[in-house]
Amino acid sequence: MYRGRIERDLKRWVDLGLLPQSSASAMLAEYDARESTFSVGRVLLALAALLLSASLLLLIAANWEVLPRLVRVSGVVALIWLFHFLGAYFFGSGAKAIGAALLILGTMSFGAGIALVGQMYHLSGDAADAMLLWFAGACLSAAAFASAAVTTIAACLAWAFLITLFDSGGLVPAIESYFWVVPVLAVIVLTLVRYTNAGRTRHLAYLLCVAWLGALYVDNPGLWLAISFFAAGLIAFLLASLPRSPLYGLACQAGSAPSFYSFAVSVIGLVALQSEAEGVLAETTVGVGLLAVALMGIGIVGARNGAVRYLGYTVFALEILYLAFETLGSILGTSGFFLISGMVVALVAWLVIRVERRLGRVGEASQ
């Protein structure tokens, strides 16, 4: 998708005489030569490695009681080292896709070794301890081989760590002290992302932070926390989005993520604040503020940040429907509510079309 857009833009600039054909071809060839370019083959190799890991784990688990204890331990250790040595060999040979798949097998074998050895020797601890140890091993492997694939595995393990902190019966942290480790794991993942050039994986770390904030509010609901989320998110959004901000240049280097995720946090804060409001008047007041924030986000960065723009559209439309339901639904009944909702959605669609046209003209004028 991204390559197609680049190719279309380059062709348009060549047709307008803004760029020579030779330069456009060289730019496109440089993009295709990047190692970070999406490859279906690499994705399939990674999936194959994961499936082989699952098959290996099931095979070992099915015959675990038959194997002597020494064979169990030495076998797991041998698998870990074998996959890593083979990965190093293929990395050195230039077959990086095969090397990444072998490193995934080695990382998954390390996790299997933690679980199986812990079960065999009845070691004290819980799933959170195991996840932290597994995460640490994945980070060491990713750093040693500068592997983007293993960095993605480490990010998934950070998510798994957050999930293990919650009881299956509800969203209550099982280990309070460990709950505050999650942002540290996100920072470690972002550091690995920068070191291993795993650009797409950074979104897993950003989403982990957003999920952690949501879990923090669910476990400790309160007016002050909702206001804190909104204020911190709004300030961060303005610092990342306003051209006169001292952090604007640094935020632009990180792409659209700083503006989008800070905007999302501010929206989450207002939604939480609306849930804390008591009475229709208070909910409506916060709802109007949420509509204003959505329009502000679209107005400030909507022309250059599609993620913020579409999130703003979604928030605006959903909040309009929510306010209509809260204020008019009980009065007009179901049919009247759907009638008003249809009219509101039509109005929102008209506004979106107008805004899109305006943003399009602004984008063309800035080129």
XYZ file of C-alpha atoms in Angstrom:
367
model
C 0.000 0.000 0.000
C 2.719 2.475 1.006
C 4.881 1.583 -1.979
C 1.944 2.053 -4.332
C 1.309 5.509 -2.914
C 4.974 6.450 -3.333
C 4.962 5.191 -6.911
C 1.824 7.193 -7.729
C 3.262 10.349 -6.159
C 6.545 10.004 -8.010
C 4.721 9.477 -11.311
C 2.594 12.576 -10.691
C 5.647 14.683 -9.885
C 7.390 13.432 -13.035
C 4.318 14.282 -15.138
C 4.231 17.783 -13.610
C 7.899 18.291 -14.419
C 8.884 18.586 -10.771
C 11.166 15.535 -10.833
C 13.247 13.826 -13.534
C 12.285 10.272 -14.434
C 15.776 9.030 -13.573
C 15.533 10.463 -10.049
C 12.082 8.965 -9.531
C 13.303 5.528 -10.647
C 16.337 5.802 -8.365
C 14.140 6.753 -5.387
C 11.804 3.826 -5.983
C 14.735 1.432 -6.403
C 16.248 2.673 -3.133
C 12.978 2.026 -1.309
C 12.702 -1.497 -2.742
C 16.278 -2.224 -1.647
C 15.580 -1.430 2.012
C 15.655 -4.424 4.324
C 12.706 -3.029 6.263
C 10.470 -3.279 3.185
C 7.538 -5.609 3.804
C 8.081 -9.106 2.493
C 5.439 -11.814 2.372
C 8.166 -14.454 2.350
C 9.649 -13.198 5.604
C 6.251 -13.116 7.241
C 5.543 -16.687 6.123
C 8.920 -17.823 7.433
C 8.184 -16.238 10.808
C 4.773 -17.907 10.910
C 6.380 -21.222 9.978
C 8.845 -20.797 12.849
C 6.001 -20.154 15.286
C 4.071 -23.193 14.045
C 7.168 -25.380 14.301
C 7.709 -24.073 17.826
C 4.172 -25.034 18.801
C 4.596 -28.462 17.215
C 7.877 -29.010 19.041
C 6.403 -27.964 22.374
C 3.432 -30.293 21.957
C 5.716 -33.168 20.976
C 7.892 -32.663 24.044
C 4.872 -32.265 26.319
C 3.297 -35.482 25.008
C 6.418 -37.533 25.739
C 7.697 -35.563 28.717
C 7.071 -38.211 31.368
C 8.810 -40.879 29.295
C 12.108 -38.958 29.074
C 14.627 -39.091 31.941
C 15.118 -35.834 33.848
C 18.679 -35.267 32.599
C 17.590 -35.816 29.014
C 14.788 -33.279 29.456
C 17.053 -30.518 30.709
C 19.920 -31.172 28.299
C 17.492 -31.486 25.395
C 15.862 -28.124 26.035
C 19.248 -26.415 26.500
C 20.565 -28.054 23.335
C 17.589 -26.823 21.329
C 18.094 -23.250 22.551
C 21.776 -23.189 21.620
C 21.269 -25.106 18.371
C 18.700 -22.665 17.023
C 20.801 -19.668 18.044
C 23.985 -21.069 16.513
C 22.155 -21.891 13.289
C 20.623 -18.430 13.316
C 24.077 -16.879 13.681
C 25.367 -19.017 10.808
C 22.581 -17.985 8.427
C 22.879 -14.347 9.464
C 26.574 -14.523 8.634
C 25.760 -16.143 5.294
C 23.390 -13.338 4.380
C 20.213 -15.421 4.671
C 18.678 -13.095 7.225
C 15.107 -14.303 6.786
C 16.068 -17.894 7.646
C 18.247 -16.633 10.467
C 15.340 -14.641 11.930
C 13.082 -17.710 11.778
C 15.690 -19.781 13.616
C 16.052 -17.095 16.270
C 12.292 -17.184 16.779
C 12.556 -20.950 17.308
C 15.382 -20.392 19.786
C 13.439 -17.747 21.702
C 10.328 -19.898 21.876
C 12.455 -22.855 23.026
C 13.849 -20.677 25.800
C 10.327 -19.958 27.005
C 9.456 -23.624 26.819
C 12.542 -24.437 28.855
C 11.509 -21.969 31.560
C 8.038 -23.483 31.826
C 9.091 -27.113 31.678
C 12.063 -26.824 34.052
C 9.984 -24.849 36.507
C 7.304 -27.503 36.437
C 9.767 -30.368 36.704
C 11.675 -29.006 39.689
C 8.659 -27.298 41.291
C 10.414 -23.938 41.410
C 8.723 -21.158 43.351
C 7.287 -18.245 41.414
C 4.393 -17.547 39.098
C 3.584 -16.805 35.481
C 4.657 -13.170 35.826
C 8.168 -14.206 36.929
C 8.389 -16.632 34.007
C 7.266 -13.958 31.546
C 9.857 -11.508 32.851
C 12.624 -14.078 32.499
C 11.423 -15.017 29.010
C 11.235 -11.330 28.067
C 14.799 -10.791 29.301
C 16.064 -13.718 27.222
C 14.259 -12.435 24.121
C 15.751 -8.970 24.629
C 19.271 -10.392 24.913
C 18.771 -12.401 21.730
C 17.319 -9.418 19.871
C 20.195 -7.178 20.959
C 22.887 -9.761 20.207
C 21.672 -10.387 16.661
C 20.013 -6.992 16.005
C 16.932 -8.989 15.054
C 13.707 -7.133 14.327
C 11.761 -10.410 14.443
C 12.889 -11.234 17.985
C 12.190 -7.634 18.998
C 8.594 -8.242 17.921
C 8.544 -11.436 20.027
C 9.831 -9.412 22.997
C 7.054 -6.857 22.498
C 4.462 -9.654 22.452
C 5.964 -11.052 25.655
C 5.600 -7.629 27.272
C 1.909 -7.769 26.381
C 1.719 -11.296 27.772
C 3.296 -10.046 30.999
C 0.594 -7.394 31.359
C -2.103 -9.993 30.744
C -0.672 -12.342 33.368
C -0.958 -9.607 36.000
C -4.736 -9.910 35.902
C -6.890 -12.597 37.393
C -9.061 -14.514 34.948
C -12.154 -13.453 36.855
C -11.724 -9.719 36.481
C -9.481 -6.762 35.815
C -7.752 -6.727 39.185
C -3.933 -6.736 39.217
C -2.657 -9.940 40.724
C 0.713 -8.457 41.697
C 0.594 -4.732 42.500
C 4.362 -4.157 42.516
C 4.836 -5.829 39.130
C 2.129 -3.677 37.563
C 4.481 -0.684 37.492
C 7.110 -2.669 35.572
C 5.020 -2.530 32.398
C 6.122 1.001 31.294
C 9.739 -0.065 31.830
C 9.191 -3.004 29.490
C 7.693 -0.628 26.911
C 10.790 1.601 27.105
C 13.056 -1.436 26.675
C 11.062 -2.514 23.614
C 11.285 0.982 22.111
C 15.049 0.953 22.679
C 15.295 -2.384 20.890
C 13.063 -1.074 18.098
C 15.500 1.749 17.483
C 18.527 -0.537 17.690
C 17.153 -3.334 15.487
C 15.285 -1.066 13.048
C 11.955 -2.761 13.816
C 9.874 0.302 13.021
C 6.435 -1.306 12.942
C 6.942 -2.970 16.323
C 7.012 0.391 18.089
C 3.228 0.510 17.855
C 3.034 -2.561 20.096
C 4.988 -0.633 22.720
C 2.830 2.489 22.347
C -0.366 0.441 22.555
C 1.034 -1.351 25.603
C 1.412 1.994 27.366
C -2.130 3.021 26.418
C -3.491 -0.342 27.607
C -1.552 0.020 30.841
C -3.101 3.436 31.457
C -6.546 2.006 30.787
C -5.904 -0.864 33.194
C -4.640 1.599 35.782
C -7.896 3.536 35.584
C -10.029 0.398 35.682
C -8.257 -0.723 38.833
C -8.248 2.762 40.425
C -11.222 4.688 39.004
C -11.348 8.270 40.111
C -12.014 11.796 38.964
C -8.448 12.948 39.539
C -6.999 10.134 37.403
C -9.383 10.876 34.520
C -8.465 14.566 34.643
C -4.765 13.657 34.781
C -5.046 11.484 31.668
C -6.868 14.203 29.782
C -4.499 16.998 30.810
C -1.314 15.000 30.219
C -2.540 13.678 26.871
C -3.664 17.108 25.689
C -0.385 18.775 26.682
C 1.636 16.031 24.992
C -0.535 16.294 21.880
C -0.026 20.060 21.634
C 3.724 19.722 22.203
C 3.957 17.099 19.455
C 1.611 18.797 16.979
C 2.013 22.573 17.138
C 4.762 23.845 14.804
C 5.910 26.408 17.384
C 6.404 23.743 20.037
C 10.040 23.094 21.057
C 9.400 19.368 20.682
C 7.732 19.593 17.269
C 10.873 18.716 15.295
C 11.641 15.713 17.465
C 8.030 14.513 17.232
C 8.071 14.820 13.433
C 11.093 12.524 13.285
C 9.020 9.855 15.055
C 6.243 10.131 12.473
C 2.559 10.331 13.288
C 2.725 8.183 16.439
C 3.388 10.903 19.086
C 0.426 13.021 18.003
C -1.914 10.052 17.598
C -1.210 8.259 20.859
C -1.170 11.420 22.976
C -4.452 12.422 21.348
C -5.839 8.952 22.149
C -4.822 9.323 25.807
C -6.580 12.692 26.052
C -9.719 11.142 24.541
C -9.522 8.235 26.997
C -9.250 10.735 29.829
C -12.375 12.593 28.703
C -14.314 9.347 28.224
C -13.329 8.322 31.743
C -14.297 11.769 32.998
C -17.701 11.417 31.341
C -18.190 8.074 33.080
C -17.462 9.795 36.394
C -19.950 12.613 35.727
C -23.261 12.450 37.554
C -26.401 13.775 35.928
C -27.344 14.599 32.370
C -26.020 18.161 32.581
C -22.564 17.067 33.720
C -22.377 14.306 31.086
C -23.490 16.713 28.375
C -20.890 19.288 29.437
C -18.082 16.740 29.266
C -19.504 15.449 25.982
C -19.347 18.922 24.456
C -15.743 19.126 25.605
C -15.049 15.787 23.938
C -16.564 17.044 20.684
C -14.394 20.166 20.921
C -11.250 18.083 21.473
C -12.107 15.883 18.489
C -12.545 18.923 16.251
C -9.371 20.492 17.651
C -7.352 17.382 16.826
C -8.714 17.316 13.285
C -8.051 21.008 12.848
C -4.468 20.991 14.141
C -2.999 17.889 12.484
C -5.826 16.454 10.397
C -4.213 17.534 7.125
C -0.958 15.641 7.774
C -1.963 12.891 10.204
C -4.651 10.525 8.954
C -4.676 8.488 12.176
C -5.639 11.508 14.295
C -8.152 12.619 11.679
C -10.043 9.329 11.575
C -9.910 8.947 15.346
C -11.370 12.439 15.625
C -14.148 11.568 13.182
C -14.956 8.389 15.103
C -14.993 10.105 18.487
C -17.124 12.957 17.163
C -19.717 10.642 15.593
C -19.931 8.270 18.571
C -20.204 11.107 21.066
C -22.974 12.750 19.066
C -24.899 9.475 19.091
C -24.243 9.006 22.807
C -25.480 12.489 23.661
C -28.527 11.979 21.470
C -29.289 8.735 23.259
C -28.789 10.220 26.731
C -30.764 13.417 26.132
C -33.395 12.436 23.562
C -33.654 8.646 23.657
C -35.812 8.448 26.763
C -38.089 11.238 25.525
C -38.694 10.319 21.907
C -38.621 6.532 22.205
C -36.756 4.084 19.982
C -38.138 5.182 16.613
C -37.597 8.850 17.381
C -34.074 8.149 18.563
C -33.179 6.337 15.327
C -34.712 9.187 13.337
C -32.607 11.755 15.159
C -29.552 9.479 14.923
C -29.971 9.165 11.168
C -30.177 12.924 10.789
C -27.141 13.387 13.021
C -25.093 10.846 11.082
C -26.060 12.558 7.832
C -24.948 15.887 9.307
C -21.662 14.377 10.461
C -21.108 12.874 6.995
C -21.672 16.282 5.418
C -19.237 17.905 7.849
C -16.633 15.209 7.190
C -16.877 15.748 3.439
C -16.437 19.494 3.921
C -13.484 19.011 6.225
C -11.834 16.499 3.871
C -12.136 18.936 0.972
C -10.700 21.747 3.053
C -7.815 19.585 4.260
C -7.167 18.507 0.685
C -6.918 22.128 -0.435
C -4.587 22.914 2.476
C -2.378 19.946 1.565
C -2.174 21.021 -2.098
C -1.386 24.609 -1.113
C 1.457 23.486 1.164
C 3.189 21.470 -1.603
